Short mmCIF file of C-alpha atoms and ligand atoms in Angstrom, two decimals:
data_model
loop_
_atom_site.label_atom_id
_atom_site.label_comp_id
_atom_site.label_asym_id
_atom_site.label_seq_id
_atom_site.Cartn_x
_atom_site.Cartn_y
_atom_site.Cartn_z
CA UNK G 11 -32.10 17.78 94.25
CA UNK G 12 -34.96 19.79 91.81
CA UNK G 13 -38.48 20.01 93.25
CA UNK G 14 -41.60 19.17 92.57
CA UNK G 15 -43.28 22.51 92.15
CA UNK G 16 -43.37 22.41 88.95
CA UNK G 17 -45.34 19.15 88.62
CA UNK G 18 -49.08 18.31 87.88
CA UNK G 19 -49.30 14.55 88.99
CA UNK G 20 -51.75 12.48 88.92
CA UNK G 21 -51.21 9.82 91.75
CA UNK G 22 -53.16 6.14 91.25
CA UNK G 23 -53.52 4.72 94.79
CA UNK G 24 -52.95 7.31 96.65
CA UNK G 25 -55.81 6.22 99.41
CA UNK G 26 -53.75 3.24 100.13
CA UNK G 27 -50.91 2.86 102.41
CA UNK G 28 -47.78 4.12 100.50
CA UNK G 29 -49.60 6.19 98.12
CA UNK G 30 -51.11 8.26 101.01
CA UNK G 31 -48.04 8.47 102.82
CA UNK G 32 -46.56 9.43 99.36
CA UNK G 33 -49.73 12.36 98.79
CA UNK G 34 -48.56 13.93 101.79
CA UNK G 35 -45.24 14.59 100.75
CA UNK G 36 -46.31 15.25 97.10
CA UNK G 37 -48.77 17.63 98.20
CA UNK G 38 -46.28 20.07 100.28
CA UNK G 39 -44.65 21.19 97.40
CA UNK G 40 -46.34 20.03 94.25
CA UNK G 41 -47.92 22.20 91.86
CA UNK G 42 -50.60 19.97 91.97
CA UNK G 43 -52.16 16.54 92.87
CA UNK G 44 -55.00 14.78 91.82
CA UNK G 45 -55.51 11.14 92.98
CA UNK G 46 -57.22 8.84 91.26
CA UNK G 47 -58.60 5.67 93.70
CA UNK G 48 -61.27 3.04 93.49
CA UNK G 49 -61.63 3.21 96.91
CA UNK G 50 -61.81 -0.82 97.28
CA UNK G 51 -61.51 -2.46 100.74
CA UNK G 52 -57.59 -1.62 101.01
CA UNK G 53 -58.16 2.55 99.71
CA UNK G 54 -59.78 4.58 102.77
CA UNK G 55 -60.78 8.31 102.17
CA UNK G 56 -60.61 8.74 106.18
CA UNK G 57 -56.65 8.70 105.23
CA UNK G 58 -56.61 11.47 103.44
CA UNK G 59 -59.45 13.44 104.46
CA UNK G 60 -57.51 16.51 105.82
CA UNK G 61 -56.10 16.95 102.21
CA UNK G 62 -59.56 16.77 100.48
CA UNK G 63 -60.49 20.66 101.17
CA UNK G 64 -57.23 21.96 100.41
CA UNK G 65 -56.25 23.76 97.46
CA UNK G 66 -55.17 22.20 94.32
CA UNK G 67 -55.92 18.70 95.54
CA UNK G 68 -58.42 16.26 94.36
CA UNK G 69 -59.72 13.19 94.85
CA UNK G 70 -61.59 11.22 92.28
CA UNK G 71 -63.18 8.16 93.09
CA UNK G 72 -62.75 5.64 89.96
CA UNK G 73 -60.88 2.87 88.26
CA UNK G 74 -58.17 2.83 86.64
CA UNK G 75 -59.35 0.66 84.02
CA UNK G 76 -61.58 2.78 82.66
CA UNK G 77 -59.86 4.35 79.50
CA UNK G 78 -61.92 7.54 79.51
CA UNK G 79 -61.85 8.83 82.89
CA UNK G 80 -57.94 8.12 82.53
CA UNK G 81 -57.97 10.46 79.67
CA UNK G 82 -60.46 12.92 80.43
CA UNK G 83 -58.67 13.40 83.61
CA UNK G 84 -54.78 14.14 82.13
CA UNK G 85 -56.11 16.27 79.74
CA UNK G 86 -58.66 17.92 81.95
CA UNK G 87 -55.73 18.50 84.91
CA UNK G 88 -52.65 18.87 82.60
CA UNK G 89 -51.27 16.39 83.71
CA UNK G 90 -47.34 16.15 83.41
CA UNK G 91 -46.44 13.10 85.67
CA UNK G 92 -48.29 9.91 86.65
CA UNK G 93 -47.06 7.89 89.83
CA UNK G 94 -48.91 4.74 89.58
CA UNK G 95 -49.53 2.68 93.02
CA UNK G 96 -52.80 1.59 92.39
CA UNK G 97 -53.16 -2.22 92.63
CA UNK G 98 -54.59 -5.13 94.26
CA UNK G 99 -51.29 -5.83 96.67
CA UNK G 100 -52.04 -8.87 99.06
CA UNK G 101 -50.61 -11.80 98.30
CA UNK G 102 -52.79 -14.12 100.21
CA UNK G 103 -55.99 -12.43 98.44
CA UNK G 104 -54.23 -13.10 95.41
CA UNK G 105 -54.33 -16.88 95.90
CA UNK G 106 -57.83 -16.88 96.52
CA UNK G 107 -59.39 -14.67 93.87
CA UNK G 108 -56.44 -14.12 91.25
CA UNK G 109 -59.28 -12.51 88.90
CA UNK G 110 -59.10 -9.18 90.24
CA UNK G 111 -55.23 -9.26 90.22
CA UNK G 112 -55.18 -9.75 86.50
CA UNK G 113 -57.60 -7.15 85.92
CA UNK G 114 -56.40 -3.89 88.13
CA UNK G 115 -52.32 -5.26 87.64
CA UNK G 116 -52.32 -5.98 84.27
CA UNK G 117 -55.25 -4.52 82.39
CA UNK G 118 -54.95 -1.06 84.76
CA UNK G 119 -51.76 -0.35 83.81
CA UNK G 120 -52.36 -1.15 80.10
CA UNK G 121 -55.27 1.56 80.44
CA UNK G 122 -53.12 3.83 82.25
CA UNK G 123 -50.32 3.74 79.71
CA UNK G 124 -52.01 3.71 76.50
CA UNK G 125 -53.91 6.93 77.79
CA UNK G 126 -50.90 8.58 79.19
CA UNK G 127 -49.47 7.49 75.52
CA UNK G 128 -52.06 9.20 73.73
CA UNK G 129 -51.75 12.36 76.33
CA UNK G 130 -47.77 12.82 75.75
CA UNK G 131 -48.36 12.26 72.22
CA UNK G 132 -50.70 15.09 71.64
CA UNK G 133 -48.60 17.73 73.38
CA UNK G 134 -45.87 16.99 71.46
CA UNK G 135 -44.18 14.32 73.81
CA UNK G 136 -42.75 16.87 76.09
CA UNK G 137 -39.49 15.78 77.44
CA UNK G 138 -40.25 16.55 81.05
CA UNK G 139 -43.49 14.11 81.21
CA UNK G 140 -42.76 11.19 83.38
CA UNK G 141 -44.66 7.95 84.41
CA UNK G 142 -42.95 6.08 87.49
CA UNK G 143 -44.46 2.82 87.89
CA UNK G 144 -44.33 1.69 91.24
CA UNK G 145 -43.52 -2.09 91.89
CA UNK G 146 -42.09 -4.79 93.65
CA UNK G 147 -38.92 -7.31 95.05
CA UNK G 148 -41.89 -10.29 94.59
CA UNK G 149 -41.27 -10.08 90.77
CA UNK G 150 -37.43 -11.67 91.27
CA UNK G 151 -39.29 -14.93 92.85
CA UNK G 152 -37.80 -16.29 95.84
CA UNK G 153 -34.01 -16.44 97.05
CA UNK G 154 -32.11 -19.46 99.38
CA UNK G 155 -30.43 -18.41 102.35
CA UNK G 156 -27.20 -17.86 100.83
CA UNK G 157 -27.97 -16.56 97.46
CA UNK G 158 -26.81 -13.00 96.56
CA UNK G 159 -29.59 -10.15 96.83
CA UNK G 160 -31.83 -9.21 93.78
CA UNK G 161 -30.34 -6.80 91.46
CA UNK G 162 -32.09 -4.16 88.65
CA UNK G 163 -30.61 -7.78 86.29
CA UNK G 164 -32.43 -10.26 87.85
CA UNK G 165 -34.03 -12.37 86.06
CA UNK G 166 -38.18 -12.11 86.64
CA UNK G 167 -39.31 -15.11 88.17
CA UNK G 168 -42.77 -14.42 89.70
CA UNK G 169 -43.99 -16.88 91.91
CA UNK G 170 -47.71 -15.74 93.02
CA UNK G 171 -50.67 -14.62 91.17
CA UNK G 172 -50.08 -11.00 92.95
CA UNK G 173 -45.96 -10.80 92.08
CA UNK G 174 -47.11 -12.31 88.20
CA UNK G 175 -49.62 -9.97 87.89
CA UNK G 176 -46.81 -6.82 88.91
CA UNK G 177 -44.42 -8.43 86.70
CA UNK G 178 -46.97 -8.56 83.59
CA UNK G 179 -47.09 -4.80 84.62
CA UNK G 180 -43.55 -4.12 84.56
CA UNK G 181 -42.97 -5.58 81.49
CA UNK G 182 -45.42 -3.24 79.81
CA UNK G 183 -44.38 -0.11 81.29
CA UNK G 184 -41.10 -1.22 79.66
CA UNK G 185 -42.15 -2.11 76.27
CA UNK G 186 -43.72 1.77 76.11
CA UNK G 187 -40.46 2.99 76.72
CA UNK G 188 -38.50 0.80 74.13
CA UNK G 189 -41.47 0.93 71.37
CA UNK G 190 -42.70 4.30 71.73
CA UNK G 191 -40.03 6.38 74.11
CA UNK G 192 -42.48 6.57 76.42
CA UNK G 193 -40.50 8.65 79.33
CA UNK G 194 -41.30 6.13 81.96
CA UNK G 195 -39.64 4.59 84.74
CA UNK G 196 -40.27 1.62 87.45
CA UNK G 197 -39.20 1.05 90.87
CA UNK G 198 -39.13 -2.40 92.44
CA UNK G 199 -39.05 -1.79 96.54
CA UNK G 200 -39.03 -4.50 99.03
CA UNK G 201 -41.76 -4.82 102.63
CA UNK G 202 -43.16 -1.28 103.41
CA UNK G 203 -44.14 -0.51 106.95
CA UNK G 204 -45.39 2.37 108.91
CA UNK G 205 -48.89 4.18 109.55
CA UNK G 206 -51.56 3.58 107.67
CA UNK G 207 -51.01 -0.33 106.55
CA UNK G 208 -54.13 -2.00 106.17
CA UNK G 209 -54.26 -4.83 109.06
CA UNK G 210 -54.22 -7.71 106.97
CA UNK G 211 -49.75 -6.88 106.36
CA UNK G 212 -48.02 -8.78 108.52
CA UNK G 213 -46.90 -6.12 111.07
CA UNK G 214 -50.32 -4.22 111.55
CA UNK G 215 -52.40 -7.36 111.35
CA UNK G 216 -50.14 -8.61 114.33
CA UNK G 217 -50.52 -5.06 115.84
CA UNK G 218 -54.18 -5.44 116.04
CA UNK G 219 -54.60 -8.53 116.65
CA UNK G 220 -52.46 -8.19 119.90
CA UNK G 221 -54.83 -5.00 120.99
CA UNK G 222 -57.65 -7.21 120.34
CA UNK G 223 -55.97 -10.16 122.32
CA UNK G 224 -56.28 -12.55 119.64
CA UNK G 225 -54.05 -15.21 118.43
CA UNK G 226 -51.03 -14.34 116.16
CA UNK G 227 -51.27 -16.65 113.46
CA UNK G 228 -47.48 -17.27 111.74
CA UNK G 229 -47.20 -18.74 108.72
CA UNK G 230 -45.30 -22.07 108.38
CA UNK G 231 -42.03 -21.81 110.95
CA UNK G 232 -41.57 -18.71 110.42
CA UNK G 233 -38.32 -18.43 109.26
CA UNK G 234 -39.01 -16.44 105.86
CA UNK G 235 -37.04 -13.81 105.38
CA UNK G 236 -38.04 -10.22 104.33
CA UNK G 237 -36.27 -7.11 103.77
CA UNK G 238 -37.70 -4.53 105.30
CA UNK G 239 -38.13 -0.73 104.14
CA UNK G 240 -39.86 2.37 106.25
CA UNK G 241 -42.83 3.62 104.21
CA UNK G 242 -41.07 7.18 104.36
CA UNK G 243 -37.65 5.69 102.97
CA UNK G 244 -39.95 4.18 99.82
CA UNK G 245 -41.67 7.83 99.33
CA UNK G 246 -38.42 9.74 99.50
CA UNK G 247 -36.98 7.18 97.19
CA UNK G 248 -39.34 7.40 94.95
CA UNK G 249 -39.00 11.53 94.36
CA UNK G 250 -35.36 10.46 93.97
CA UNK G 251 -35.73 8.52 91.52
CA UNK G 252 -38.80 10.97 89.57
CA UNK G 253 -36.90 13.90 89.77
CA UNK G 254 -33.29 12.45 89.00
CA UNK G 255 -33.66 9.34 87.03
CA UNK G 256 -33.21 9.31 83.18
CA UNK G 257 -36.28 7.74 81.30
CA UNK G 258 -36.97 3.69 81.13
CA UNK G 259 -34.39 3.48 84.28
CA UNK G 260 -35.83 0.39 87.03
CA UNK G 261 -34.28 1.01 90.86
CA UNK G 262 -34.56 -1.76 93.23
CA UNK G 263 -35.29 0.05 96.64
CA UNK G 264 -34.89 -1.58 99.81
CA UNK G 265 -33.79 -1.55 103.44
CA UNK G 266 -30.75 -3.93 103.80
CA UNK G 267 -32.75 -4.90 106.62
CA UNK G 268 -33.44 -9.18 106.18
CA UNK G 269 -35.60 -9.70 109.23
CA UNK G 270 -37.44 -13.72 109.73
CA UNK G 271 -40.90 -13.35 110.25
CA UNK G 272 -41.07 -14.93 113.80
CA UNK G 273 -38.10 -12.24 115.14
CA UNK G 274 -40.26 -9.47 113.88
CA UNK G 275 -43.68 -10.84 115.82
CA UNK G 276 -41.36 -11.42 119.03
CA UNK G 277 -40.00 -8.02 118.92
CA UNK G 278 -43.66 -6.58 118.50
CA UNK G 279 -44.67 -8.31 121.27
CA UNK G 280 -42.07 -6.90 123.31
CA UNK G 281 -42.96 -3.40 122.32
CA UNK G 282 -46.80 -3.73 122.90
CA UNK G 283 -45.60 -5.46 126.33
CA UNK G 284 -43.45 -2.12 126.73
CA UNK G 285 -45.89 0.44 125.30
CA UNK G 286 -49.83 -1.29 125.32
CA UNK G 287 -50.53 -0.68 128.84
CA UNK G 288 -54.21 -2.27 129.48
CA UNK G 289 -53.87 -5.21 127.02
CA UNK G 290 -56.37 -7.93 126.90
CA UNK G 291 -53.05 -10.48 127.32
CA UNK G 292 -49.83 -10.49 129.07
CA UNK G 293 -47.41 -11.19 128.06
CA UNK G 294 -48.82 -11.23 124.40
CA UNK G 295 -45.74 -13.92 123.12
CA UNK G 296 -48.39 -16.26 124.23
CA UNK G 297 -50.40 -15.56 121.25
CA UNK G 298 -47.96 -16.60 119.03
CA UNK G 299 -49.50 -19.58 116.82
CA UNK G 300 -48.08 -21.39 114.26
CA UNK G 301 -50.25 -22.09 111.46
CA UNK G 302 -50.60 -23.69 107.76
CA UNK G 303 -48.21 -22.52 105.71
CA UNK G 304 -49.00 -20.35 102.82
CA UNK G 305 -49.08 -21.78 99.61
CA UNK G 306 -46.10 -21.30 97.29
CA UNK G 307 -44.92 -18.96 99.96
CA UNK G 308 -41.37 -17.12 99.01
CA UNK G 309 -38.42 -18.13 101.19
CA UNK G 310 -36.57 -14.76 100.94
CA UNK G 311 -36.34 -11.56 99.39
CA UNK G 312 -33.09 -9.38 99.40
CA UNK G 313 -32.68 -6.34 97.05
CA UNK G 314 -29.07 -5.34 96.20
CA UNK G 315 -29.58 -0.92 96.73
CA UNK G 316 -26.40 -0.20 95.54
CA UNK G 317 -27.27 1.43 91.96
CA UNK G 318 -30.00 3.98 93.42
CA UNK G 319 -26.91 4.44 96.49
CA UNK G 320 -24.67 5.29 93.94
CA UNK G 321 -26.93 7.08 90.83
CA UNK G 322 -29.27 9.08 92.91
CA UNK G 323 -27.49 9.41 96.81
CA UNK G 324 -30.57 7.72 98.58
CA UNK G 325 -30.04 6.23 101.55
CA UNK G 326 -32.96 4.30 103.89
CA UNK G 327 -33.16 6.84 107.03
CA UNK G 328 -35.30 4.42 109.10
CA UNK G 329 -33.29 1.75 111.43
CA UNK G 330 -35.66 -1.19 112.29
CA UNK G 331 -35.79 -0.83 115.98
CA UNK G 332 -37.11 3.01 115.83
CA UNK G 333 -39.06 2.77 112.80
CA UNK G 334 -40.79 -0.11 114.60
CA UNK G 335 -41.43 1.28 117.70
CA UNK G 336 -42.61 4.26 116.19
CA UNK G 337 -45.27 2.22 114.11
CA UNK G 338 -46.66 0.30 117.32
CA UNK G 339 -47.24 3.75 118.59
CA UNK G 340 -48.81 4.71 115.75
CA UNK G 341 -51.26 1.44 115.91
CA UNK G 342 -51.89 2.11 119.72
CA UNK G 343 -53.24 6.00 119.20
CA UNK G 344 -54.89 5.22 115.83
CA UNK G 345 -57.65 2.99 116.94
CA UNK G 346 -59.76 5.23 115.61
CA UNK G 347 -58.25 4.59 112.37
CA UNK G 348 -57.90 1.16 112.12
CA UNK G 349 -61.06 -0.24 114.07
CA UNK G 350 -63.90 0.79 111.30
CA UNK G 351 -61.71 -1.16 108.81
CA UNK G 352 -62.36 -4.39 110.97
CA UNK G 353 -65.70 -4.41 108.86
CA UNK G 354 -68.07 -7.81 107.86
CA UNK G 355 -66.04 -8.16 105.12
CA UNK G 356 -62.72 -7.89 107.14
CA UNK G 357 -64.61 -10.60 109.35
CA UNK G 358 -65.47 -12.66 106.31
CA UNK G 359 -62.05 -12.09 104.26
CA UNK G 360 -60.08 -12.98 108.13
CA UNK G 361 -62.55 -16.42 108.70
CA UNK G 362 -62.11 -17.38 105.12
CA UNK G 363 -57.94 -17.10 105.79
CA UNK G 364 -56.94 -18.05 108.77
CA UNK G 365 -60.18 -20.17 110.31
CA UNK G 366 -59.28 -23.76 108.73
CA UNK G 367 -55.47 -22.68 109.06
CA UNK G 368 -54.51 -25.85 111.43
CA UNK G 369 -52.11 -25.28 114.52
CA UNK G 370 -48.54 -26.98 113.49
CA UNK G 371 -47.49 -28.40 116.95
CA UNK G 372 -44.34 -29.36 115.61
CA UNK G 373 -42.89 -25.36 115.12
P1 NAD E 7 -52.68 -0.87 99.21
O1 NAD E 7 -53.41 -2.15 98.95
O2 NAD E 7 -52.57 -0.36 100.60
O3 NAD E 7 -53.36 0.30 98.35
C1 NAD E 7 -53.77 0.11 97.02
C2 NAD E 7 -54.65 1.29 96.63
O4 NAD E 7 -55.04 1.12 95.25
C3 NAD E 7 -55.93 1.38 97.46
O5 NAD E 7 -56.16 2.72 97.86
C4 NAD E 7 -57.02 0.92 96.50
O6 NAD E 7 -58.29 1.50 96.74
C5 NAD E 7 -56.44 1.36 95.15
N1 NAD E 7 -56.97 0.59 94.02
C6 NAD E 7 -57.08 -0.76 93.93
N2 NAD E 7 -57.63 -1.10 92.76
C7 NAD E 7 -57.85 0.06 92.07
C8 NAD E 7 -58.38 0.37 90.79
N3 NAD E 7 -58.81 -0.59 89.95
N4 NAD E 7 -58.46 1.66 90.41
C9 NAD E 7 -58.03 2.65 91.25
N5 NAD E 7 -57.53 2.42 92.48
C10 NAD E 7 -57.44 1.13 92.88
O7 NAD E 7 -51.26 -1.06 98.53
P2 NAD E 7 -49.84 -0.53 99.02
O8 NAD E 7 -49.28 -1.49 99.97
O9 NAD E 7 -49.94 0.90 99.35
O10 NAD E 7 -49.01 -0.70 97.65
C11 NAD E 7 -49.00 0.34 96.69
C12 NAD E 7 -48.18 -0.11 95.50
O11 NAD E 7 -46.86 -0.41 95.93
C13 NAD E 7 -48.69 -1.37 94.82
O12 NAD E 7 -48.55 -1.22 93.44
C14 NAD E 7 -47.80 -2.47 95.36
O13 NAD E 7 -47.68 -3.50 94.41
C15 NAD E 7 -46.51 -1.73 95.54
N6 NAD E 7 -45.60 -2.22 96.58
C16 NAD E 7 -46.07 -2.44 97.86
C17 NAD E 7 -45.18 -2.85 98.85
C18 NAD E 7 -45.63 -3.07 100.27
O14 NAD E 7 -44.84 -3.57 101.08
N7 NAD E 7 -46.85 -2.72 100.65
C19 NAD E 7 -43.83 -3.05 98.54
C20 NAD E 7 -43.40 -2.84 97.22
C21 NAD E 7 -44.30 -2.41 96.27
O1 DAU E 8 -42.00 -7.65 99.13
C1 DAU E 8 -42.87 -6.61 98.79
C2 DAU E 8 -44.28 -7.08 99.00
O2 DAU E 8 -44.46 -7.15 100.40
C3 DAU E 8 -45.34 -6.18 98.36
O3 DAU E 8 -45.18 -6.21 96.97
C4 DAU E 8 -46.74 -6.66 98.74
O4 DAU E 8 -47.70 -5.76 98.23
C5 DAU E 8 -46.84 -6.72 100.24
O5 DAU E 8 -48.09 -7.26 100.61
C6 DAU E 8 -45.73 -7.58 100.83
O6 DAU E 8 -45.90 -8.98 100.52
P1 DAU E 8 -45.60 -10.12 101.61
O7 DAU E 8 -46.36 -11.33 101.24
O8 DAU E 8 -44.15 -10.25 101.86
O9 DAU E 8 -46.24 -9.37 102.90
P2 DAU E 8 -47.19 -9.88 104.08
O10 DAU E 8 -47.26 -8.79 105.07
O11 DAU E 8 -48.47 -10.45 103.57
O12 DAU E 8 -46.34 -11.08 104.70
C7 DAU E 8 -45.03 -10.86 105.20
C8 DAU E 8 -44.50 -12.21 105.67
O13 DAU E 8 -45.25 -12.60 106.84
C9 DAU E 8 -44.68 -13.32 104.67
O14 DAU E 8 -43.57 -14.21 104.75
C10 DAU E 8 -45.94 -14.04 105.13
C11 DAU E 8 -45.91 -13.84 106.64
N1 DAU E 8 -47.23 -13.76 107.30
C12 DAU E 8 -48.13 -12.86 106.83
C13 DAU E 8 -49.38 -12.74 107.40
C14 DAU E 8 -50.39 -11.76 106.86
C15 DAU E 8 -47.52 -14.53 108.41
O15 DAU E 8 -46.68 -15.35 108.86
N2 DAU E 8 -48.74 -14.42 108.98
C16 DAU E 8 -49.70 -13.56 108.51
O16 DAU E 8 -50.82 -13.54 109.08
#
């Protein structure tokens, strides 16, 4: 595989959970890397502090819907490649406030390709430019039990205001390619985990919430099914696919790893039992608790990996059972990481969720 060293990227989200865990690996052996981040509740400079003094890294607090700090910064940094994770990414907060969604989705990556447009075009569109646009499974909709996984062909069927808003994305990072030849390429991954997940995920909210000894609140019965991908896995597929891809390729990317919600808090409860030592409660199943379903909530994702298997020779490294252990470690010696994000707003944003959520008996 070729290298990134002789790249100049500028990474959009990279204060956030997979676009810091991507930084890392971009900055030991990049020529390069600037990240671009708004900092909002989900982006945390703390993550990436021990990059900020280094050499040839940067981070720049702003927006990326602002169209001229997008282009003063390619042309100021020469830029040659964009990765572009920056987004609003919970669902849930995407049901109550869709606004935001719309705006940072949508309008963000408008701003972010017209400027990268303009950039390309003023160099002389330079074949080795690239911008990989990083999305998501949630733009397929939602699959039955037996259907066959998503595939690159897959019809979009976004269900939420959060997948609708990644699929208005896609769709425009697309049209660049086909109208202008835009070099760009997007990559549609399924449930990330690992360190560094803001706890209001699934797996690190129910990480914390078990430190904190507080109830575990599962959606509906729990039986929705998600495939699930190691953080690590999604970085190194991404490379892959940025370094190997032709231009206006899609990957799906995913962990052929279809886990139901309620088997994935009962196995975390059995690690914190295993690992936690002091916890507030034993044995922490007890704070399993059913609540209100969430609305319109997807039944099942599934993505079919076998074109980036066979085009590109990635493979997910990760199996469940270590990755996961590995990440309630990582929960259970980052306190120190995770606690300061607990904020008023947290408090707020959690009461708002989950306080009128009523206890299904019947689960
Ligand atoms: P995240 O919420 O942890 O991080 C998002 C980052 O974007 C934060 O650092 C935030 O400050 C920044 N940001 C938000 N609005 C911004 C704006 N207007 N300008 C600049 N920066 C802004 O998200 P994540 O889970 O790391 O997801 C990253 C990307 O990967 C998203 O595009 C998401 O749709 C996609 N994705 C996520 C998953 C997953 O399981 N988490 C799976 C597939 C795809
Ligand atoms: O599939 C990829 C997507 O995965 C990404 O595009 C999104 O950015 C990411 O947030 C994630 O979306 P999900 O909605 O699948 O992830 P979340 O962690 O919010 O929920 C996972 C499952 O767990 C889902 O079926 C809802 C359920 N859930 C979630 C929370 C937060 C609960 O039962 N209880 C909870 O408190």
């Amino acid at each position: 595989m070729g290298l990134l060293n002789d790249k100049r990227g500028l990474i959009t989200g990279g204060a956030g959970f997979i676009g810091s865990n991507f930084v890392r690996r971009w900055y030991d052996s990049a020529t390069s890397t600037l990240v671009l981040d708004a900092l909002t509740y989900a982006g945390d400079r703390a993550t990436i502090a021990d990059l900020e003094h280094q050499d040839e890294f940067e981070l720049i607090c702003g927006d990326i819907c602002e169209p001229a700090l997008v282009a003063q910064l390619l042309t100021s940094h020469n830029i040659d490649t964009v990765v572009h994770f920056a987004a609003e990414s919970h669902v849930d907060r995407s049901i109550s406030g869709p606004a935001v969604f719309v705006q940072t989705n949508v309008m963000g990556t408008f701003t972010l390709l017209e400027a990268f447009r303009q950039h390309w075009e003023s160099q002389g569109k330079p074949e080795h430019f690239r911008f990989l646009h990083v999305s998501t499974d949630e733009v397929f909709g939602s699959l039955r039990v037996d259907d066959p996984a998503f595939s690159e062909t897959t019809p979009y069927a976004p269900n939420s205001p959060y997948s609708a808003s990644k699929a208005g994305s896609d769709h425009l990072v697309r049209a660049y390619f086909h109208t202008y030849g835009l070099p760009t390429l997007i990559t549609n991954c399924s449930n990330n985990y690992g360190p560094y997940q803001f706890p209001e995920k699934l797996i690190p909210l129910m990480c914390v919430n078990i430190l904190l000894g507080k109830p575990l609140p599962v959606y509906g019965d729990g039986q929705n099914i998600r495939d699930w991908l190691h953080v690590e896995d999604h970085c190194r597929a991404i490379e892959s696919v940025l370094l190997q891809a032709e231009p206006g390729e899609t990957y799906n990317i995913g962990g052929n790893n279809q886990v139901k919600n309620i088997d994935i808090v009962e196995q975390l409860c059995e690690l914190m039992d295993d690992l936690g030592g002091d916890l507030p409660t034993r044995p922490t199943q007890q704070l399993i608790t059913f609540v209100k379903d969430r609305p319109g909530h997807d039944r099942r994702y599934a993505m079919d990996i076998s074109k980036i298997q066979r085009d590109l020779g990635w493979q997910p490294k990760y199996d469940f059972a270590t990755g996961l252990r590995q990440t309630v470690q990582w929960y259970l010696e980052h306190r120190d990481w995770w606690q300061p994000l607990l904020s008023q707003d947290y408090q707020r944003y959690y009461a708002a969720l989950y306080g009128d959520r009523v206890e299904q008996s019947e689960f």
